[in-house]
Coordinates of C-alpha atoms in Angstrom, one line a residue:
Chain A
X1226 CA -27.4 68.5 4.5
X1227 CA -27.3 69.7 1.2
X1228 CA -24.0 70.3 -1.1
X1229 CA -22.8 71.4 -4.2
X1230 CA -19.8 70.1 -5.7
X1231 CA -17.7 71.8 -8.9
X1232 CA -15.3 69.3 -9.6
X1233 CA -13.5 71.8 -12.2
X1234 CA -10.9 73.9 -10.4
X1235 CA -9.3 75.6 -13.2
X1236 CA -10.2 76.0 -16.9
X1237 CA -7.9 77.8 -19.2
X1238 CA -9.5 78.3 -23.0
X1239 CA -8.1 80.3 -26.0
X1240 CA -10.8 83.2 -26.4
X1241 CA -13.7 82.0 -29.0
X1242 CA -13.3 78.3 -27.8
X1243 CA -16.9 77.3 -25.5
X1244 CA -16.7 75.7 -22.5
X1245 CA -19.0 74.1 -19.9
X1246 CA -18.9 74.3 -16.0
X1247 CA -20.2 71.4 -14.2
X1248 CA -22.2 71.7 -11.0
X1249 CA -23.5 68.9 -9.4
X1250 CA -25.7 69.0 -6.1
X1251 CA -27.4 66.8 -3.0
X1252 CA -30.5 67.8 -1.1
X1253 CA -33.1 66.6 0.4
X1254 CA -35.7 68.7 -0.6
X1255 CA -38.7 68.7 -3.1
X1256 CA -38.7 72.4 -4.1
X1257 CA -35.4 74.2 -4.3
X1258 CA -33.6 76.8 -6.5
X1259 CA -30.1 76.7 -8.2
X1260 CA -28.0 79.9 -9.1
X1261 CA -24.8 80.8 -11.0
X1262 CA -22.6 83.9 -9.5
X1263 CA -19.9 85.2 -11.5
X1264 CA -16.8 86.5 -9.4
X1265 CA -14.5 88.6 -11.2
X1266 CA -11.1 89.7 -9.7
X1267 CA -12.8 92.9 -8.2
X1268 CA -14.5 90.4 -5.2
X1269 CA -17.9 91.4 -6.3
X1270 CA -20.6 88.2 -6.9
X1271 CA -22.5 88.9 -9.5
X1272 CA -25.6 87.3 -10.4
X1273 CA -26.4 85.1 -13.6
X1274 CA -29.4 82.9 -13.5
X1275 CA -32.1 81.6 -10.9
X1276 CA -33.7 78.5 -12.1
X1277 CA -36.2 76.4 -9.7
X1278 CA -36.4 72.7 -9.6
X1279 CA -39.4 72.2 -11.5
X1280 CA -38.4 73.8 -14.4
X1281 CA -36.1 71.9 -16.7
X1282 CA -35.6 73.7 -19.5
X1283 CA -32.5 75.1 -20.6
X1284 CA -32.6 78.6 -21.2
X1285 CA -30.1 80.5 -23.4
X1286 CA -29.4 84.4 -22.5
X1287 CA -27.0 85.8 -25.6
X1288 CA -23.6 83.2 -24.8
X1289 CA -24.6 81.4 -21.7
X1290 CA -26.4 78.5 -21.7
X1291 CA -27.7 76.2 -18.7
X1292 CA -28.4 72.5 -18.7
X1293 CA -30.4 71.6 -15.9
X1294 CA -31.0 67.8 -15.4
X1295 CA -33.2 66.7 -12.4
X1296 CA -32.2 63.3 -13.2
X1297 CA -28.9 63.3 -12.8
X1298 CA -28.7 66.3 -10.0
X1299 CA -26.9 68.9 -12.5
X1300 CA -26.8 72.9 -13.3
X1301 CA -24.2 73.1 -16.3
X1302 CA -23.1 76.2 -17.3
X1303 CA -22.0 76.8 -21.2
X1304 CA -20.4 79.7 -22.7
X1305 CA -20.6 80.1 -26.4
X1306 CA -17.6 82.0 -27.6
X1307 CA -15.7 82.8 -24.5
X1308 CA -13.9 86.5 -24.5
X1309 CA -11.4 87.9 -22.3
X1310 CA -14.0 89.2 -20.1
X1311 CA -15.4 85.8 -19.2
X1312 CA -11.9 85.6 -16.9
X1313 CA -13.2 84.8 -13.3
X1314 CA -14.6 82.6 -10.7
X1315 CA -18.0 81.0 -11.6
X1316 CA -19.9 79.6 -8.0
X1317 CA -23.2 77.4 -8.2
X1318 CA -25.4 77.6 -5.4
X1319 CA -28.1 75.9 -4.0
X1320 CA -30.8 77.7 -2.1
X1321 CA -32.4 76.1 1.6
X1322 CA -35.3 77.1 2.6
X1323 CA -35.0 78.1 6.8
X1324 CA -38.9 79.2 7.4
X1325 CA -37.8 83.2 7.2
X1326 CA -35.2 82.9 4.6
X1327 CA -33.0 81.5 2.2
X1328 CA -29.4 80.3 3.1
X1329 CA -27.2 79.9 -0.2
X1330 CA -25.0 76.7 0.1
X1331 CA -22.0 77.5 -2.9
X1332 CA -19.7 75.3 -4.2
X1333 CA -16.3 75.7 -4.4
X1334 CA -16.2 77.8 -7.6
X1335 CA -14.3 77.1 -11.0
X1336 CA -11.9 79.5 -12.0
X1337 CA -12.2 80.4 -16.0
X1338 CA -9.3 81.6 -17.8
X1339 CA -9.9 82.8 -21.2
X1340 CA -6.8 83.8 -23.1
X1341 CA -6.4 85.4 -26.6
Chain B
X160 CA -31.1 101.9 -8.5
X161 CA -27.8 101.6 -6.5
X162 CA -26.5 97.7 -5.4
X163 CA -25.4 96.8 -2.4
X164 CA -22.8 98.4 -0.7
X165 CA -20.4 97.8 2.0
X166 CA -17.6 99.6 4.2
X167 CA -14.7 99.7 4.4
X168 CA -13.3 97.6 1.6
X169 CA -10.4 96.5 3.4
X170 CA -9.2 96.3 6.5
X171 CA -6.0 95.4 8.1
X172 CA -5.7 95.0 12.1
X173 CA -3.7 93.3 15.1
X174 CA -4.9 90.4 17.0
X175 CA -6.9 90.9 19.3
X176 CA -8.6 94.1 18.2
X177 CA -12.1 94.8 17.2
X178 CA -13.7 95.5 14.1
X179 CA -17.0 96.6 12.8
X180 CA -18.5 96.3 9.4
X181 CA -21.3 97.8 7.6
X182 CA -23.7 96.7 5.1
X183 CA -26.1 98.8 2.9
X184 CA -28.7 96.8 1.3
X185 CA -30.5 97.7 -2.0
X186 CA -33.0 100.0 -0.6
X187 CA -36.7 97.5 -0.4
X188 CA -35.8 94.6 0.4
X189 CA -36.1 93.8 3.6
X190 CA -33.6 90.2 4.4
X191 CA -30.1 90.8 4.5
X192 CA -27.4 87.8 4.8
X193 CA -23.8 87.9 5.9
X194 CA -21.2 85.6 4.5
X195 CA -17.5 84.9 4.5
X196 CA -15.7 83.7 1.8
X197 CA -11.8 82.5 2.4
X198 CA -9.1 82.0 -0.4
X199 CA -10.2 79.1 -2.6
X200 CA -13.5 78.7 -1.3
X201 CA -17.5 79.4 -2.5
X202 CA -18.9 82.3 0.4
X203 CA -20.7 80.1 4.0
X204 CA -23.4 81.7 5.4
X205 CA -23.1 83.5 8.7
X206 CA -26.7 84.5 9.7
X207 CA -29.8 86.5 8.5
X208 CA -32.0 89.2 8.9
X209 CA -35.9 90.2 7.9
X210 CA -36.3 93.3 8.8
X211 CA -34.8 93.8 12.4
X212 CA -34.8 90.5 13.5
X213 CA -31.8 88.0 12.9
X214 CA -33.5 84.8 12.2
X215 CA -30.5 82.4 12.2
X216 CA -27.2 82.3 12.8
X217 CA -24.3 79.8 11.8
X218 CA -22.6 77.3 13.8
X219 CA -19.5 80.0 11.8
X220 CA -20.7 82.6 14.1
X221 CA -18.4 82.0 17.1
X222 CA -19.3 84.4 20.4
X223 CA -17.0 86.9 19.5
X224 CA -19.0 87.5 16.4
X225 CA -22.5 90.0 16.5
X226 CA -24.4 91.1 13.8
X227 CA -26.8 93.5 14.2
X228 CA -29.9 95.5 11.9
X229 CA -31.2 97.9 14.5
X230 CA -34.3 99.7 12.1
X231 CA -34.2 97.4 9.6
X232 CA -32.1 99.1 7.0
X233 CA -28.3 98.6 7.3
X234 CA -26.7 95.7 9.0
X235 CA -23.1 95.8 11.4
X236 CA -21.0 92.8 11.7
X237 CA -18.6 93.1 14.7
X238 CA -15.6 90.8 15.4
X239 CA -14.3 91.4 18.8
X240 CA -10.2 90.0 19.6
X241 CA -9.3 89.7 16.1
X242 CA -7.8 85.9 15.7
X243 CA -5.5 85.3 12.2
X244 CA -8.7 82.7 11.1
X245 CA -10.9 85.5 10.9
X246 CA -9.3 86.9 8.0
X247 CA -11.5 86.2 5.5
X248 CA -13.6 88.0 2.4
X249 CA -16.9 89.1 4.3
X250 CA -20.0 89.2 1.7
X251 CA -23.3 91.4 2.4
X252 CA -26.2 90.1 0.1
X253 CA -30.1 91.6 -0.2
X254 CA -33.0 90.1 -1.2
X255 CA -36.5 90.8 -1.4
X256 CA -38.9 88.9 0.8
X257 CA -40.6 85.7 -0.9
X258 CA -39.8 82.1 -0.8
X259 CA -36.7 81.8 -3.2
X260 CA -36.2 85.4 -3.9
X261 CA -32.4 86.1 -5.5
X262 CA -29.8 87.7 -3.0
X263 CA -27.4 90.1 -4.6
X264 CA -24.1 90.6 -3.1
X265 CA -22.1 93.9 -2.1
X266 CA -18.6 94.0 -3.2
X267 CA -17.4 92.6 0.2
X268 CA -14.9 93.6 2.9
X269 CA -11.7 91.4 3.1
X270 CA -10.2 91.6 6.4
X271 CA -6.6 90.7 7.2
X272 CA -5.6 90.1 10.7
X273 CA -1.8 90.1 11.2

């Protein structure tokens, strides 16, 4: 069965500061894909990044950054500068294969408080 | 290009009663996934759809659950006699069709069952 675990409930940072959400994850399979959802307060999942498990290199998109080592079974997530706006709920998700479709397993989310 | 979309927003009912919800997927694609998401936790799939047909559903997805995608656009998820632990967030995501294609998620429905 395949799982993701965020070990980080709750992260409270003064705005500017940059901080990194681990995600960790188990499977079985060869070929997968890992994603990052940003939840603000509205409910809405929004998506971030798609990366697939033979590609390791990190890749930077204006002040996120992700680290993803095969190695040690790990998507991490850096934001350079946080703001305000960065406030929400940040799920990692691991993508199964089901022969018609993809089921998303998430983890149980890290909640990001930036403050000024 | 307008996201997905889902109805109502909220909804409160008894227990015991019925409710239906609807899903509008991002117009061409053609797989469309259900999810609940309760307080604290990341969303658990519920079951899937390419085109009309529902290709799996989750051990979740008691008998009193039914999702259905009659012409392959949007998608209905009915809950018949309400219980309190169906009171959940319930997520709609679309995708295109391919083998790892990204779902993107409607701004959900959060039920409360008193």
């Amino acid at each position: 069965a395949q799982k993701v675990t965020q070990a980080q409930t709750e992260i409270s940072v003064v705005e500017k500061e940059d901080v990194t959400l681990d995600c960790v994850y188990e499977t079985r399979d060869t070929t997968y894909y890992l994603f990052w959802y940003k939840q603000p307060p509205s409910g809405e999942l929004v998506f971030l990044i798609r990366r697939n498990s033979f590609d390791e290199q990190n890749e930077i998109s204006g002040r996120y950054s992700w680290n993803f080592q095969k190695s040690t079974s790990s998507f991490n997530f850096t934001i350079t500068a946080s703001q305000v706006v960065d406030s929400a709920v940040y799920f990692c998700a691991l993508s199964e294969w089901t022969g018609g479709g993809n089921k998303l397993t998430f983890g149980t989310g890290t909640q990001l408080k930036v403050e000024l | 290009d307008t996201g997905v979309s889902q109805n109502p927003r909220h909804k409160i009912t008894k227990r015991g009663q019925n409710v239906t919800f609807r899903c509008d997927p991002i117009s061409e694609h053609n797989r469309l996934y259900w999810y609940r998401q309760t307080l604290g936790q990341g969303p658990e799939f519920l079951t899937y759809f390419q085109n009309e047909a529902q290709l799996e559903k989750s051990r979740l997805l008691s008998d009193r659950f039914s999702a259905e995608r009659p012409k392959g656009s949007f998608s209905t998820l009915e809950i018949q006699r309400t219980e309190q632990g169906d009171s959940a967030m319930y997520l709609c995501a679309s995708s295109e069709q391919g083998s790892r294609e990204t779902q993107y998620f409607g701004p959900g429905t959060r039920l409360l069952v008193l």
